[in-house]
XYZ file of C-alpha atoms in Angstrom:
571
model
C -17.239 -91.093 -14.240
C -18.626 -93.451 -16.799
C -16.690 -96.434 -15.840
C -17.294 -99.311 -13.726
C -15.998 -102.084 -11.315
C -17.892 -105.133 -10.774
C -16.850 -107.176 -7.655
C -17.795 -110.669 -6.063
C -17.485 -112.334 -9.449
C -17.675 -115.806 -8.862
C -14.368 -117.919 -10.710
C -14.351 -118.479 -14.258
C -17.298 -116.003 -14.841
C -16.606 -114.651 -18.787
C -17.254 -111.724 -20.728
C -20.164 -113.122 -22.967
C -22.068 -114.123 -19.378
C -21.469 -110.397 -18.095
C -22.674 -109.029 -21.367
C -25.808 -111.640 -20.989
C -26.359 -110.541 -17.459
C -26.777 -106.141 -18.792
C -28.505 -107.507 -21.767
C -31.147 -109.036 -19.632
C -31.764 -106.149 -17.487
C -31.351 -103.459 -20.698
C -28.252 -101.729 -19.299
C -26.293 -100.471 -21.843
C -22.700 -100.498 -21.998
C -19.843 -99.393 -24.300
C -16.737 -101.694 -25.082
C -15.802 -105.438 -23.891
C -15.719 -106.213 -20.505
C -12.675 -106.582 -19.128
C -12.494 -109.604 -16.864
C -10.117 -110.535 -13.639
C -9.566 -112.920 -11.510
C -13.177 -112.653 -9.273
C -13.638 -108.690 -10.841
C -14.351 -106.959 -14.293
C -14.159 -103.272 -15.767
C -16.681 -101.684 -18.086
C -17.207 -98.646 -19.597
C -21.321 -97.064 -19.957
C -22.155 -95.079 -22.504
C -22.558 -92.233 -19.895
C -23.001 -91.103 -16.121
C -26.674 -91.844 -16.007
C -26.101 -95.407 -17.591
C -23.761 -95.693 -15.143
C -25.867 -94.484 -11.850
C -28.691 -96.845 -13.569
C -26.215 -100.462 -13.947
C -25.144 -98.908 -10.171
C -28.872 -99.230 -8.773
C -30.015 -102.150 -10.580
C -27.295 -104.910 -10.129
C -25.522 -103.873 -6.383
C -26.296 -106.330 -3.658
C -29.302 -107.090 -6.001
C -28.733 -109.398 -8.834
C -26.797 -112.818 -8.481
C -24.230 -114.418 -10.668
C -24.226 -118.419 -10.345
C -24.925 -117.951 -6.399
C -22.604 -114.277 -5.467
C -24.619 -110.654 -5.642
C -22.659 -108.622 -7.924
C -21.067 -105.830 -6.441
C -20.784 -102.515 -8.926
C -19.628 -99.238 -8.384
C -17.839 -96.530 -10.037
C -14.148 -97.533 -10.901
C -11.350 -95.090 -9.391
C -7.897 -95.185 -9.641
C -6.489 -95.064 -5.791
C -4.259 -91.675 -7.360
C -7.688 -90.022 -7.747
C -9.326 -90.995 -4.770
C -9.946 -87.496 -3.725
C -12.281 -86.598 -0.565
C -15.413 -87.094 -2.425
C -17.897 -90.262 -1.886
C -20.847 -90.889 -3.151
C -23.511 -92.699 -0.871
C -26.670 -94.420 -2.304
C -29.132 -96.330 -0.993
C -30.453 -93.955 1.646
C -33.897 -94.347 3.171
C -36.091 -91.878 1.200
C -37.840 -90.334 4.186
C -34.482 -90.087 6.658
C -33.883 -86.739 8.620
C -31.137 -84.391 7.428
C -30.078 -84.378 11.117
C -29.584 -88.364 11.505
C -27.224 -88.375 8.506
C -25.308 -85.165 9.479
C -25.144 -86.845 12.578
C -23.810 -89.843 10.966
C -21.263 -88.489 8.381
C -20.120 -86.122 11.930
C -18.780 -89.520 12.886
C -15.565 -89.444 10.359
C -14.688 -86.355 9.899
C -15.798 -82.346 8.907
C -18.490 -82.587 6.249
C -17.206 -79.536 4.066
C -20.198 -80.029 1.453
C -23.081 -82.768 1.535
C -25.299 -82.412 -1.696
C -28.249 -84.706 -3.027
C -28.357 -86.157 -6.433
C -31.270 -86.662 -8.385
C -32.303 -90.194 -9.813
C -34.761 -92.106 -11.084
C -34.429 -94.568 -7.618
C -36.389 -94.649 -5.271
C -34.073 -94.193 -2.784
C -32.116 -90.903 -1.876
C -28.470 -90.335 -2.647
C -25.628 -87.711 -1.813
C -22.238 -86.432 -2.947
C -20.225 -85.705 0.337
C -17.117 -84.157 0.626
C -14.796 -84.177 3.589
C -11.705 -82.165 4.549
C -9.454 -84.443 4.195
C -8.586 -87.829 2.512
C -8.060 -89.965 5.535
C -11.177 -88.881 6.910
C -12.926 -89.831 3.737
C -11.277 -93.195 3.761
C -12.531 -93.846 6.955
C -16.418 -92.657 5.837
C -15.882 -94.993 2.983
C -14.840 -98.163 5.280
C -17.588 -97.589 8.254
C -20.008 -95.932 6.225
C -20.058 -98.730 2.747
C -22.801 -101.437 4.192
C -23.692 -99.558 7.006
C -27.630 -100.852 8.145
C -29.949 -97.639 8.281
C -33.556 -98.293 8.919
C -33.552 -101.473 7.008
C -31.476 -100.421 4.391
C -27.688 -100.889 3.418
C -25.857 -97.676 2.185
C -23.843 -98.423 -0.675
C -20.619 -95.948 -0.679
C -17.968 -94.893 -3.558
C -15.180 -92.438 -4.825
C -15.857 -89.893 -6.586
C -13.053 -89.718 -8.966
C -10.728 -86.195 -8.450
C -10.323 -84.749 -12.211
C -8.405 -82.192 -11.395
C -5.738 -82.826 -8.519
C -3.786 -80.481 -6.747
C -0.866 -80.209 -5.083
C -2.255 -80.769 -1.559
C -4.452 -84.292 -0.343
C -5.788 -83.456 -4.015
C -7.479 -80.544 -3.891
C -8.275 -78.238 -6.655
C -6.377 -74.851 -6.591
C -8.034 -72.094 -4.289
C -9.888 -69.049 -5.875
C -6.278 -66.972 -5.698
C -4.352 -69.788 -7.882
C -7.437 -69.323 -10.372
C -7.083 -65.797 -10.757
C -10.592 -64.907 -8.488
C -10.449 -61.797 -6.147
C -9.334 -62.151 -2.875
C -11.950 -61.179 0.391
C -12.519 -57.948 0.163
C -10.335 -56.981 -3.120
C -12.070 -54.390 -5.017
C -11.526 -55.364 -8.380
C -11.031 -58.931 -9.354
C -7.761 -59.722 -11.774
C -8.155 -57.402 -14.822
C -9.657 -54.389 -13.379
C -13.234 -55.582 -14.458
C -15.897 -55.505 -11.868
C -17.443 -58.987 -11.393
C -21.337 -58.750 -12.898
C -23.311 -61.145 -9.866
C -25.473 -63.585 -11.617
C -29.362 -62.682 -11.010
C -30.774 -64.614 -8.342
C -33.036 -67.467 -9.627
C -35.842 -68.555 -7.555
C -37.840 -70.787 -10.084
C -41.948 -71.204 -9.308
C -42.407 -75.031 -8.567
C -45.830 -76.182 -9.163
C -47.312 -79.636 -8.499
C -49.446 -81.161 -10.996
C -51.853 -83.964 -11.257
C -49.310 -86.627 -13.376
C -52.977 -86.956 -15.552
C -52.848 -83.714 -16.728
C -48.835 -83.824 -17.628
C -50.025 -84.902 -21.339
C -52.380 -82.174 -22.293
C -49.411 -79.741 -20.330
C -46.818 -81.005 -22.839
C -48.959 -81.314 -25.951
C -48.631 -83.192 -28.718
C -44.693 -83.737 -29.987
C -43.999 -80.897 -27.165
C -46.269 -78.090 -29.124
C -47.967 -77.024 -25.866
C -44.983 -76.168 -23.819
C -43.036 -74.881 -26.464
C -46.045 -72.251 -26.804
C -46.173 -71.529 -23.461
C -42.152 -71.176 -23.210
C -42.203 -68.641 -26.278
C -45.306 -66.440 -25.157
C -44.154 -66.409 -21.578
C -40.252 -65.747 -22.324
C -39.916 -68.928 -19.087
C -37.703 -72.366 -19.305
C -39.933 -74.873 -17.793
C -39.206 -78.397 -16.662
C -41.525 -81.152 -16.321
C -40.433 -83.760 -13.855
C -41.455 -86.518 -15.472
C -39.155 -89.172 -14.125
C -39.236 -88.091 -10.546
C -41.119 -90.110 -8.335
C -42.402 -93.178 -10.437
C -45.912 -93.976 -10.157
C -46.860 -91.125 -8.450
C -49.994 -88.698 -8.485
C -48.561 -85.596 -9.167
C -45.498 -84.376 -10.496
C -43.564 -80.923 -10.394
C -42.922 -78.330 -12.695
C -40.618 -75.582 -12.547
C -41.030 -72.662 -14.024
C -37.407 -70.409 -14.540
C -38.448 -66.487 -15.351
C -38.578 -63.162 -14.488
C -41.652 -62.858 -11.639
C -43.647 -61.689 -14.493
C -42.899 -64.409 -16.342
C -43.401 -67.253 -14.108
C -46.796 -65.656 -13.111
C -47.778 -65.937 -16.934
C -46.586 -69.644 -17.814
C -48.247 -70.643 -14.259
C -51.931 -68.967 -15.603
C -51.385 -70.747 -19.061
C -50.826 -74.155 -17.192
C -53.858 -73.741 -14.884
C -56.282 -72.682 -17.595
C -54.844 -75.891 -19.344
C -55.692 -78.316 -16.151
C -59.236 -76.767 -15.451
C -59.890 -76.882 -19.182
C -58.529 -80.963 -19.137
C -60.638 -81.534 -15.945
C -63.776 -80.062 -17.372
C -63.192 -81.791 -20.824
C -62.517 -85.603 -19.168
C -65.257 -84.858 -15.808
C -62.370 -85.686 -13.813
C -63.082 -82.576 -11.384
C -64.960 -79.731 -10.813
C -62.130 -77.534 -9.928
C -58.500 -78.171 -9.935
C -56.391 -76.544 -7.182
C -53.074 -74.633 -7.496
C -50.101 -76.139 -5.605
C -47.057 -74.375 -5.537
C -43.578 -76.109 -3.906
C -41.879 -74.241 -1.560
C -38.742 -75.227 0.285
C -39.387 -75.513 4.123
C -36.657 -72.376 4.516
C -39.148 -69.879 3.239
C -42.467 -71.258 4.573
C -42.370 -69.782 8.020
C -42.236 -66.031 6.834
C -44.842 -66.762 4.349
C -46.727 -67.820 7.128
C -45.683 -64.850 9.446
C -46.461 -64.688 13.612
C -49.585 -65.932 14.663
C -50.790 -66.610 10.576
C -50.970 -63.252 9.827
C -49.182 -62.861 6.935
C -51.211 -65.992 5.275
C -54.416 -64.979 6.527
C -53.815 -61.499 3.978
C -52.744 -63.325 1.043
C -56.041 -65.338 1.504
C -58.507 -62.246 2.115
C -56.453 -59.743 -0.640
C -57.120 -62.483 -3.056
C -59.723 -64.266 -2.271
C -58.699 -68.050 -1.981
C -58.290 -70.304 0.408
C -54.258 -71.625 1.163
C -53.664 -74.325 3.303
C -50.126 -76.339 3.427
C -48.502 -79.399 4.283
C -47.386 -80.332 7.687
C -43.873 -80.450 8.904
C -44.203 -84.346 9.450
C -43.756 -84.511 5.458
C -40.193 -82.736 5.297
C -37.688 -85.503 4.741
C -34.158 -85.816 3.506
C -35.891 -86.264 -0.037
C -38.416 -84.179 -0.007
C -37.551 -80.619 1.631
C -40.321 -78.545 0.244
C -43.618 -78.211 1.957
C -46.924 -78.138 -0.743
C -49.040 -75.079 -0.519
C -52.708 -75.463 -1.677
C -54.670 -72.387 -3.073
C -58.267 -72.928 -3.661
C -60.274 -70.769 -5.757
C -61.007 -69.252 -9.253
C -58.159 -69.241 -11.673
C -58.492 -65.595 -11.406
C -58.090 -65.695 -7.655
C -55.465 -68.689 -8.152
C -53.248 -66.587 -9.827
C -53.372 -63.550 -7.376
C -52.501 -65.508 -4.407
C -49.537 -66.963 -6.613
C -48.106 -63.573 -6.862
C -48.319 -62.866 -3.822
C -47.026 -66.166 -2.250
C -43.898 -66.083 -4.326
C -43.688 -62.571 -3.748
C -42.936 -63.280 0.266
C -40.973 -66.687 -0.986
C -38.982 -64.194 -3.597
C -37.649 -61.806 -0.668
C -37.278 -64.313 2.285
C -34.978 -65.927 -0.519
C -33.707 -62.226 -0.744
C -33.140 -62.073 2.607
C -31.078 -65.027 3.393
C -28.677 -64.679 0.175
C -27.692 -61.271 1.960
C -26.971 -63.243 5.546
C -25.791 -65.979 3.790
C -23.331 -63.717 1.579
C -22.255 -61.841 4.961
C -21.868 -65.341 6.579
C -19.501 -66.297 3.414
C -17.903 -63.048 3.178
C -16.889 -63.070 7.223
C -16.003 -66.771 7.725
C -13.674 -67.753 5.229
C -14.583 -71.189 3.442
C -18.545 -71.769 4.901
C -20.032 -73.628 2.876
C -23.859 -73.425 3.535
C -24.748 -77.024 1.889
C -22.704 -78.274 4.368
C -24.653 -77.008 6.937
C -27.855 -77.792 5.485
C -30.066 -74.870 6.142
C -30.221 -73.588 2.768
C -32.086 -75.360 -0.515
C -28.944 -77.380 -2.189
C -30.575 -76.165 -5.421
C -30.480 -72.835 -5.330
C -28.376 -70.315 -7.105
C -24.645 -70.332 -6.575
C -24.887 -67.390 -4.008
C -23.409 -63.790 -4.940
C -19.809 -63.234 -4.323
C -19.748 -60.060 -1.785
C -19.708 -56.630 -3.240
C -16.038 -55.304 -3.856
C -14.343 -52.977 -0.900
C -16.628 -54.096 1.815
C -13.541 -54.825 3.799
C -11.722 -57.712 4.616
C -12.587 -60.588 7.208
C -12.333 -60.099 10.490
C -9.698 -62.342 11.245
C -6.640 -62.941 8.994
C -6.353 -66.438 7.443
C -3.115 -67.118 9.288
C -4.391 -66.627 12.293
C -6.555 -69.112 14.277
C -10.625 -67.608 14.724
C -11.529 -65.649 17.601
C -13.501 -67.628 19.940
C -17.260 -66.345 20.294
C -19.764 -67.291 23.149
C -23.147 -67.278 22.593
C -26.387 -67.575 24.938
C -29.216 -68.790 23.557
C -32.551 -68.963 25.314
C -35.193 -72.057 24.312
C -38.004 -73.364 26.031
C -37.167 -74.962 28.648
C -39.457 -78.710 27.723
C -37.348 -78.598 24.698
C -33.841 -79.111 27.172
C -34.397 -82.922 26.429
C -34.870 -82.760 22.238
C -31.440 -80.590 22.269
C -29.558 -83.289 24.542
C -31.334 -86.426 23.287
C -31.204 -89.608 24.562
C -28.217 -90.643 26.825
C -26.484 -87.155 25.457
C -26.431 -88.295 21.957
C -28.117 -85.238 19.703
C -25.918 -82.584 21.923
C -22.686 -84.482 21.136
C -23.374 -85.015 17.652
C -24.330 -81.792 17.324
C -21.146 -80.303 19.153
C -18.991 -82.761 16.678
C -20.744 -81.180 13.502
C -20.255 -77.896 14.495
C -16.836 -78.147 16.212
C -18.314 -75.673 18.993
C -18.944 -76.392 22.750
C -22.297 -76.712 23.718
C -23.454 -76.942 27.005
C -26.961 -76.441 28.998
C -26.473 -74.375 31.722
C -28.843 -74.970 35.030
C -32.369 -73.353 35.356
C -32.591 -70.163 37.223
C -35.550 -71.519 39.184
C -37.597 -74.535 39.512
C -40.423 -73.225 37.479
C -38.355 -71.904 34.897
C -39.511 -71.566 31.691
C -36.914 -71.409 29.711
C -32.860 -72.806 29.736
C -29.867 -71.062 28.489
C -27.857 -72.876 25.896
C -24.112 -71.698 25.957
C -22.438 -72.342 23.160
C -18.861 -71.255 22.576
C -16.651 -71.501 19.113
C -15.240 -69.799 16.163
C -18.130 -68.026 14.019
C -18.449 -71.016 11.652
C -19.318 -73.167 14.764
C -21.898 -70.579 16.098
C -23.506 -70.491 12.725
C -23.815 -74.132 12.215
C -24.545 -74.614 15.921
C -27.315 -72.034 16.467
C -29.053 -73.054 13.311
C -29.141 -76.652 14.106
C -30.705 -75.879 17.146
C -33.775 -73.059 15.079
C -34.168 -76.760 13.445
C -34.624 -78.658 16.211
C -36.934 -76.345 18.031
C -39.437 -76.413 14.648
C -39.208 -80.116 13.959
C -39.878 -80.979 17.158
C -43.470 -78.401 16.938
C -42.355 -76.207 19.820
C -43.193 -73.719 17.655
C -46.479 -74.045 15.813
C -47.004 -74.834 12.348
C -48.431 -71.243 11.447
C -45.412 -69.838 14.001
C -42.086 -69.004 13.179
C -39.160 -69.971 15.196
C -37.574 -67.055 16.561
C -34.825 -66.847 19.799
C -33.654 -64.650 22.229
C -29.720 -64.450 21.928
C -27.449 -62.463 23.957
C -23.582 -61.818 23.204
C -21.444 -59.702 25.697
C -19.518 -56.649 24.212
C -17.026 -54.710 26.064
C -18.848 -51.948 27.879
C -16.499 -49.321 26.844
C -17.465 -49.931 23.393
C -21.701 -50.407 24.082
C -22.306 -46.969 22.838
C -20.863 -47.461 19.239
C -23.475 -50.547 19.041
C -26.182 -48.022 20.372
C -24.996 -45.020 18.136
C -26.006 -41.093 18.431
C -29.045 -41.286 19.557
C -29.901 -44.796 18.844
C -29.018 -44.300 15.230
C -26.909 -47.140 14.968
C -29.438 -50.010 16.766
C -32.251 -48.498 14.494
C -30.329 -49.019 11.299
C -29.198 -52.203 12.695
C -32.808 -53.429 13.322
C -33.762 -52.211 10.080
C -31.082 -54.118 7.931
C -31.702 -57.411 9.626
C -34.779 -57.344 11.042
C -33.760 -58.958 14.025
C -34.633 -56.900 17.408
C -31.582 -55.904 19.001
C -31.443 -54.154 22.345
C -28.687 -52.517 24.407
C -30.615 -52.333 28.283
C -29.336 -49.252 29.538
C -29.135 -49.801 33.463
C -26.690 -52.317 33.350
C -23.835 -53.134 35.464
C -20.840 -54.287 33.866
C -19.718 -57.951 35.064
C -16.364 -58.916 36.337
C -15.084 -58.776 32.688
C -16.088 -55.091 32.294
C -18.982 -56.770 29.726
C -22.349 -55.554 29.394
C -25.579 -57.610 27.668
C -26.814 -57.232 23.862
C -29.840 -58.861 23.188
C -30.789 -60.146 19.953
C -34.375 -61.640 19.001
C -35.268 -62.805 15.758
C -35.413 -65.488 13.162
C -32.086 -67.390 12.141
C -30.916 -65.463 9.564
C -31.694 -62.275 10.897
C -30.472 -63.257 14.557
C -27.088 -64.210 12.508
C -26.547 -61.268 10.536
C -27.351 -58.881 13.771
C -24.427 -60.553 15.613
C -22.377 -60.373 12.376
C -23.014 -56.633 12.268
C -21.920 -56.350 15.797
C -19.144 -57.897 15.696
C -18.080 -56.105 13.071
C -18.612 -53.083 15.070
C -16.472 -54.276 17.660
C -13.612 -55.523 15.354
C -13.411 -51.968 14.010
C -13.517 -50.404 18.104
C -10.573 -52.919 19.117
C -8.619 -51.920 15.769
C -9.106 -47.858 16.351
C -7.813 -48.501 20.201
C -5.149 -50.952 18.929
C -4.045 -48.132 16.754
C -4.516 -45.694 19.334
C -1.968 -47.201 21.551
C 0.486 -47.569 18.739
C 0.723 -43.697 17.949
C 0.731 -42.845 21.849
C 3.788 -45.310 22.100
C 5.523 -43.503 19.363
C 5.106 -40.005 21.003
């Protein structure tokens, strides 16, 4: 995607001025220009020449009296459902764009690109290409906070047979949901899961860091078996820039004591400071459990290792900059200690949520987590699920099953979920393709309001999580707290006792695998509906994977009575 258009070329505007105009700002190119009547084509040398003549000339630079226009040239045959948006306000919400790309369309992925502007910018991909064309005619100019998005095609290499999409995972060969063996009898290894240790670094100490010609780092890679990237370019100008650190945990521990000795031995060398602190960058995902109810968890960390942690508020977190900064103050002995241990808790919340996540994958055909933006878009392509762990609960040729879902929240926080004149409930309802509706306090003095929401799986996923979000942005939960919701789903009361199990057995293992609390209240009547109550309280991920799991359980119930009746009619 190395070539260009350039548009709003005033007449008679020739090659040898184009070539003047990238000369003068350094912006290489490859080739002649090839000039039409009021636009031109040109090839760069590569993509990042090309995202760099992309930032510096749009709507920015003038040609006798008209702002050039540039973006990436693509045939209208390879158009696909892919646009690139640029020019995004660096410290916008993840929920005002989803809520804004909701507008045309299903967002199927949404993924942020890393540049040397100041100024964020995504890859988005929609179902379809009409609904693209419409993002790319509303969305291309559009004013957000002061700033005009700039929107193009991403060209489609490989076109398919259908709106131009690339062949599914059967037409490439992959295993089918919940095929044992993929094509060739040869169980699929899963790639190890890769959660890299991102420190923050005073951009001073960078230097001594890299050494001279690279000799530092390249020690510290070799004795410490670790790929490590400095992010040099990131953030221009700024005070402190990140490293990360890709290893084993052993590994990542090493390289990070290496790099601190390095800092306190620069500090002490140049009297720039008496102690330099360890930051580590964790994404906002993780932070909560690190934290643990009521601080606990942190307050541990800081008296088994004697430091002091604090970390960045929530008001940081924006659509650039997902990660919260946790500060450890100490001795480099102590410093190191607390690392473990903080990465530790990062390293199996990370755990954690790749097994929901997988389940999520594995039971809802085609969810794409980036999409739904609760998950770091950097992260490891997640595992695919293990072979002969059964097939999804619904066929793809037949439409979802319909789910409804009550969710308790505080009842202040009734106005954050609707928003103002209705908008963030509607939005939200849009992006999740789910019906979402308040339902009325049970008394005055209520304290908290039952949101109902009602969809396919998919929809309750992206739905429920939007609304965890909402609850933590908006601090109803406190910055040491993590969010966690009571949920209840209603299960046929015939079939209660298989979610209870001999004894209990099968709510205990269920608790234990998802560590969500899930209870079965005993004295119940059924309703109208012969339904009884489950209620689940936990966290999002665990909250999801419990009503997964009992689902699942209830799948396999109405099969064994579906097949039940079928060898009763043949007698």
């Amino acid at each position: 995607m190395n070539k260009l258009y350039i548009g709003n070329l005033p007449e008679g505007v020739t090659a040898a001025e184009l070539e003047k105009v990238f000369a003068e700002h350094q912006i290489s190119f490859s080739g002649h220009f090839l000039v039409k009547s009021g636009y031109a084509f040109v090839d760069c040398p590569d993509e990042r020449w090309a995202m760099k003549a992309i930032e510096t000339f749009s709507g920015k630079v003038e040609l006798h009296g008209k702002q050039l226009e540039i973006e990436h040239s693509v045939p209208k045959k390879q158009r696909s459902r892919k646009i690139q948006i640029r020019n995004i306000p660096p410290q916008l919400r993840w929920e005002v764009l989803d809520g804004l790309l909701a507008q045309y369309g299903t967002v199927e992925s949404c993924e942020q690109v890393n540049t040397d502007s100041e100024t964020a910018v995504v890859n988005v991909t929609y179902a379809n290409r009409e609904q693209t064309r419409q993002a790319m005619a509303k969305l291309n100019g559009h004013q957000l906070e002061s700033h005009a998005l700039k929107v193009s095609y991403i060209p489609d290499e490989q076109p398919g047979p259908e709106n131009g999409r690339r062949a599914g995972p059967a037409a490439r060969g992959a295993a089918r949901p919940g095929s044992p063996l993929p094509p060739g009898g040869t169980p699929q290894k899963q790639p190890p899961l890769d959660v890299p240790l991102r420190l923050l670094v005073p951009t001073q100490f960078v230097g001594a860091i890299i050494g001279k010609e690279g000799a530092t780092i390249r020690n510290i890679t070799k004795q410490t078996q670790s790929k490590i990237d400095v992010h040099r370019k990131e953030n221009a100008g700024a005070a402190e820039k990140a490293i990360s650190i890709h290893s084993t945990a052993e590994g990542c521990s090493a390289a990070c004591r290496m790099i601190l000795d390095i800092m306190n031995k620069e500090a002490k060398d140049t009297k720039t400071a008496d102690e330099v602190p360890l930051k580590i960058l964790a994404h906002n995902n993780f932070v909560g459990r690190l934290i643990g109810k009521e601080g606990r968890n942190l307050k541990k960390v800081e008296q088994d290792t004697e430091t002091k942690i604090t970390i960045s508020s929530l008001q940081e977190l924006t659509l650039y900059n997902p990660e919260r900064t946790i500060t450890v103050r100490g001795c480099p002995e102590s410093c190191c200690r607390a690392e473990q241990e903080i990465m530790r808790r990062v390293r199996e919340a990370y755990e954690n949520d790749v097994a929901a996540m997988s389940l999520q994958s594995h039971l809802i055909p085609g969810l794409n987590l980036a999409a739904v933006g609760l998950f770091p878009a950097s992260s490891t392509a997640l595992p695919p699920p293990p072979g002969g762990s059964g097939a999804a609960p619904y066929s793809s040729f037949l439409p979802p099953e319909q789910e409804t879902v009550h969710v308790f929240i505080p009842a202040q926080a009734v106005g954050a979920i609707i928003g103002k004149k209705g908008q963030h409930i509607k939005q939200l309802s849009r992006f999740a393709s789910a019906s979402i509706k308040i339902a009325p306090p049970d008394s005055p003095d209520s304290k908290v309001r039952t949101v109902v929401i009602t969809g396919p799986p998919e929809a309750q996923f992206k739905a429920q999580g939007r609304i965890y979000g909402k609850l933590k942005e908006e601090n109803f939960f406190g910055p040491k707290e993590e969010v966690k919701l009571e949920t209840h789903i209603r299960v046929p009361a015939s079939a209660a006792g298989r979610v209870i199990g001999k004894g209990g057995k099968t709510v205990n293992e269920l608790q234990n695998l998802t560590a969500a609390e899930v209870v079965v209240p005993r004295e119940q009547t059924p309703d109208e509906n012969e339904q009884v109550i489950v209620k689940i309280i936990g966290h999002f991920y665990a909250s999801q994977m419990a009503q997964r799991k009992i689902r699942d359980i209830l799948a396999q119930v109405k099969q064994q009575h579906q097949k039940g009746q079928s060898q009763s009619r043949r007698k």
